[in-house]
Amino acid sequence: MAETYWQKAGRLSREAEIAFRAIVDFIDSEPDLSDEDVRVDYWELQCKALVAADALKEHYEESLTGGSGGGMGAGG
């Protein structure tokens, strides 16, 4: 069974939350950003969060244009 608009929005929101929370946790650990490996880890976390946020944005934009899923009213 395909996800409804709201199910997919919820899943994508949770994925974005997890990705952004990973950045917060990383920063809270007070990393040594003078270490190149640490900076690469931070960059990778930022990329994952941006990709997750972009997926949620694309899902929303598809709902405005009537893309796959049939809009916000479809299935829910």
GROMACS .gro file of N, CA and C in nm:
model
  228
    1MET      N    1   0.084  -0.119   0.000
    1MET     CA    2   0.000   0.000   0.000
    1MET      C    3   0.088   0.125   0.000
    2ALA      N    4   0.056   0.217  -0.085
    2ALA     CA    5   0.134   0.341  -0.096
    2ALA      C    6   0.108   0.432   0.025
    3GLU      N    7   0.207   0.512   0.058
    3GLU     CA    8   0.192   0.608   0.167
    3GLU      C    9   0.096   0.719   0.124
    4THR      N   10   0.018   0.767   0.220
    4THR     CA   11  -0.062   0.886   0.193
    4THR      C   12   0.031   1.008   0.201
    5TYR      N   13  -0.021   1.121   0.159
    5TYR     CA   14   0.057   1.245   0.168
    5TYR      C   15   0.107   1.266   0.310
    6TRP      N   16   0.017   1.251   0.407
    6TRP     CA   17   0.051   1.280   0.547
    6TRP      C   18   0.148   1.177   0.604
    7GLN      N   19   0.133   1.051   0.567
    7GLN     CA   20   0.228   0.951   0.613
    7GLN      C   21   0.367   0.981   0.562
    8LYS      N   22   0.376   1.016   0.434
    8LYS     CA   23   0.507   1.048   0.376
    8LYS      C   24   0.563   1.175   0.438
    9ALA      N   25   0.479   1.275   0.458
    9ALA     CA   26   0.524   1.400   0.522
    9ALA      C   27   0.575   1.371   0.663
   10GLY      N   28   0.507   1.286   0.735
   10GLY     CA   29   0.550   1.250   0.871
   10GLY      C   30   0.683   1.177   0.869
   11ARG      N   31   0.697   1.082   0.777
   11ARG     CA   32   0.822   1.006   0.767
   11ARG      C   33   0.938   1.098   0.729
   12LEU      N   34   0.917   1.183   0.630
   12LEU     CA   35   1.023   1.273   0.588
   12LEU      C   36   1.058   1.374   0.697
   13SER      N   37   0.959   1.418   0.771
   13SER     CA   38   0.983   1.509   0.884
   13SER      C   39   1.067   1.443   0.992
   14ARG      N   40   1.034   1.318   1.023
   14ARG     CA   41   1.112   1.245   1.124
   14ARG      C   42   1.256   1.225   1.078
   15GLU      N   43   1.273   1.191   0.949
   15GLU     CA   44   1.408   1.172   0.896
   15GLU      C   45   1.488   1.302   0.904
   16ALA      N   46   1.424   1.415   0.872
   16ALA     CA   47   1.493   1.544   0.880
   16ALA      C   48   1.525   1.578   1.026
   17GLU      N   49   1.432   1.549   1.115
   17GLU     CA   50   1.456   1.576   1.257
   17GLU      C   51   1.577   1.498   1.308
   18ILE      N   52   1.585   1.372   1.272
   18ILE     CA   53   1.697   1.288   1.315
   18ILE      C   54   1.829   1.343   1.260
   19ALA      N   55   1.828   1.384   1.134
   19ALA     CA   56   1.950   1.436   1.073
   19ALA      C   57   1.994   1.567   1.137
   20PHE      N   58   1.900   1.657   1.164
   20PHE     CA   59   1.936   1.784   1.227
   20PHE      C   60   1.974   1.764   1.374
   21ARG      N   61   1.908   1.670   1.440
   21ARG     CA   62   1.943   1.641   1.580
   21ARG      C   63   2.086   1.588   1.589
   22ALA      N   64   2.129   1.513   1.487
   22ALA     CA   65   2.267   1.462   1.485
   22ALA      C   66   2.366   1.578   1.481
   23ILE      N   67   2.332   1.685   1.409
   23ILE     CA   68   2.419   1.803   1.408
   23ILE      C   69   2.425   1.866   1.546
   24VAL      N   70   2.310   1.880   1.610
   24VAL     CA   71   2.306   1.939   1.744
   24VAL      C   72   2.388   1.855   1.841
   25ASP      N   73   2.371   1.724   1.836
   25ASP     CA   74   2.448   1.636   1.924
   25ASP      C   75   2.597   1.648   1.898
   26PHE      N   76   2.634   1.660   1.771
   26PHE     CA   77   2.774   1.674   1.735
   26PHE      C   78   2.830   1.804   1.792
   27ILE      N   79   2.758   1.913   1.774
   27ILE     CA   80   2.804   2.042   1.825
   27ILE      C   81   2.809   2.041   1.978
   28ASP      N   82   2.709   1.981   2.040
   28ASP     CA   83   2.706   1.974   2.187
   28ASP      C   84   2.823   1.896   2.243
   29SER      N   85   2.882   1.808   2.162
   29SER     CA   86   2.996   1.730   2.209
   29SER      C   87   3.125   1.813   2.208
   30GLU      N   88   3.113   1.939   2.165
   30GLU     CA   89   3.226   2.032   2.158
   30GLU      C   90   3.345   1.971   2.083
   31PRO      N   91   3.323   1.940   1.955
   31PRO     CA   92   3.429   1.876   1.875
   31PRO      C   93   3.546   1.971   1.850
   32ASP      N   94   3.659   1.911   1.823
   32ASP     CA   95   3.779   1.987   1.789
   32ASP      C   96   3.779   2.013   1.639
   33LEU      N   97   3.728   2.129   1.601
   33LEU     CA   98   3.715   2.160   1.459
   33LEU      C   99   3.848   2.195   1.393
   34SER      N  100   3.955   2.195   1.470
   34SER     CA  101   4.087   2.214   1.408
   34SER      C  102   4.135   2.083   1.345
   35ASP      N  103   4.068   1.971   1.378
   35ASP     CA  104   4.100   1.840   1.322
   35ASP      C  105   4.022   1.822   1.192
   36GLU      N  106   4.094   1.799   1.084
   36GLU     CA  107   4.030   1.787   0.953
   36GLU      C  108   3.927   1.674   0.948
   37ASP      N  109   3.957   1.561   1.011
   37ASP     CA  110   3.862   1.449   1.011
   37ASP      C  111   3.732   1.489   1.081
   38VAL      N  112   3.742   1.567   1.185
   38VAL     CA  113   3.624   1.613   1.258
   38VAL      C  114   3.543   1.708   1.170
   39ARG      N  115   3.611   1.796   1.098
   39ARG     CA  116   3.541   1.888   1.008
   39ARG      C  117   3.470   1.811   0.896
   40VAL      N  118   3.534   1.705   0.847
   40VAL     CA  119   3.470   1.622   0.744
   40VAL      C  120   3.345   1.555   0.801
   41ASP      N  121   3.354   1.503   0.922
   41ASP     CA  122   3.237   1.443   0.987
   41ASP      C  123   3.123   1.543   0.999
   42TYR      N  124   3.157   1.666   1.039
   42TYR     CA  125   3.058   1.771   1.054
   42TYR      C  126   2.994   1.804   0.918
   43TRP      N  127   3.077   1.815   0.815
   43TRP     CA  128   3.028   1.844   0.681
   43TRP      C  129   2.933   1.734   0.635
   44GLU      N  130   2.967   1.609   0.662
   44GLU     CA  131   2.881   1.497   0.622
   44GLU      C  132   2.747   1.502   0.694
   45LEU      N  133   2.748   1.537   0.822
   45LEU     CA  134   2.622   1.551   0.896
   45LEU      C  135   2.536   1.663   0.837
   46GLN      N  136   2.600   1.774   0.804
   46GLN     CA  137   2.527   1.885   0.744
   46GLN      C  138   2.466   1.844   0.610
   47CYS      N  139   2.540   1.772   0.529
   47CYS     CA  140   2.490   1.727   0.399
   47CYS      C  141   2.369   1.636   0.416
   48LYS      N  142   2.376   1.543   0.510
   48LYS     CA  143   2.263   1.452   0.533
   48LYS      C  144   2.139   1.530   0.576
   49ALA      N  145   2.158   1.630   0.662
   49ALA     CA  146   2.045   1.710   0.708
   49ALA      C  147   1.984   1.790   0.594
   50LEU      N  148   2.069   1.847   0.510
   50LEU     CA  149   2.019   1.926   0.397
   50LEU      C  150   1.946   1.839   0.296
   51VAL      N  151   1.996   1.719   0.272
   51VAL     CA  152   1.929   1.626   0.181
   51VAL      C  153   1.792   1.587   0.237
   52ALA      N  154   1.785   1.561   0.367
   52ALA     CA  155   1.658   1.525   0.430
   52ALA      C  156   1.559   1.640   0.424
   53ALA      N  157   1.607   1.761   0.450
   53ALA     CA  158   1.519   1.878   0.442
   53ALA      C  159   1.472   1.901   0.299
   54ASP      N  160   1.558   1.879   0.203
   54ASP     CA  161   1.523   1.897   0.063
   54ASP      C  162   1.416   1.796   0.020
   55ALA      N  163   1.427   1.673   0.070
   55ALA     CA  164   1.326   1.571   0.037
   55ALA      C  165   1.189   1.613   0.090
   56LEU      N  166   1.185   1.668   0.211
   56LEU     CA  167   1.058   1.715   0.268
   56LEU      C  168   1.005   1.832   0.186
   57LYS      N  169   1.091   1.924   0.147
   57LYS     CA  170   1.052   2.039   0.067
   57LYS      C  171   0.997   1.994  -0.068
   58GLU      N  172   1.064   1.899  -0.132
   58GLU     CA  173   1.017   1.848  -0.261
   58GLU      C  174   0.880   1.783  -0.248
   59HIS      N  175   0.859   1.710  -0.140
   59HIS     CA  176   0.729   1.646  -0.118
   59HIS      C  177   0.620   1.753  -0.107
   60TYR      N  178   0.649   1.858  -0.033
   60TYR     CA  179   0.553   1.968  -0.018
   60TYR      C  180   0.527   2.035  -0.153
   61GLU      N  181   0.634   2.063  -0.227
   61GLU     CA  182   0.618   2.129  -0.357
   61GLU      C  183   0.539   2.043  -0.455
   62GLU      N  184   0.559   1.912  -0.450
   62GLU     CA  185   0.481   1.823  -0.537
   62GLU      C  186   0.333   1.831  -0.505
   63SER      N  187   0.301   1.850  -0.377
   63SER     CA  188   0.161   1.859  -0.340
   63SER      C  189   0.098   1.986  -0.396
   64LEU      N  190   0.178   2.091  -0.412
   64LEU     CA  191   0.126   2.217  -0.466
   64LEU      C  192   0.102   2.208  -0.615
   65THR      N  193   0.181   2.126  -0.682
   65THR     CA  194   0.169   2.115  -0.827
   65THR      C  195   0.088   1.993  -0.870
   66GLY      N  196   0.042   1.915  -0.773
   66GLY     CA  197  -0.037   1.797  -0.806
   66GLY      C  198   0.047   1.680  -0.851
   67GLY      N  199   0.175   1.677  -0.806
   67GLY     CA  200   0.264   1.568  -0.842
   67GLY      C  201   0.220   1.439  -0.777
   68SER      N  202   0.306   1.340  -0.778
   68SER     CA  203   0.273   1.209  -0.723
   68SER      C  204   0.217   1.223  -0.583
   69GLY      N  205   0.107   1.160  -0.558
   69GLY     CA  206   0.043   1.169  -0.428
   69GLY      C  207  -0.088   1.246  -0.435
   70GLY      N  208  -0.107   1.322  -0.541
   70GLY     CA  209  -0.236   1.387  -0.564
   70GLY      C  210  -0.268   1.503  -0.476
   71GLY      N  211  -0.172   1.561  -0.409
   71GLY     CA  212  -0.198   1.679  -0.329
   71GLY      C  213  -0.221   1.646  -0.183
   72MET      N  214  -0.233   1.750  -0.104
   72MET     CA  215  -0.242   1.732   0.040
   72MET      C  216  -0.370   1.661   0.082
   73GLY      N  217  -0.476   1.673   0.006
   73GLY     CA  218  -0.600   1.610   0.045
   73GLY      C  219  -0.606   1.463   0.011
   74ALA      N  220  -0.514   1.415  -0.068
   74ALA     CA  221  -0.519   1.275  -0.113
   74ALA      C  222  -0.492   1.179   0.001
   75GLY      N  223  -0.575   1.084   0.015
   75GLY     CA  224  -0.554   0.976   0.110
   75GLY      C  225  -0.555   1.018   0.255
   76GLY      N  226  -0.607   1.128   0.287
   76GLY     CA  227  -0.606   1.162   0.428
   76GLY      C  228  -0.674   1.288   0.448
   0.00000   0.00000   0.00000
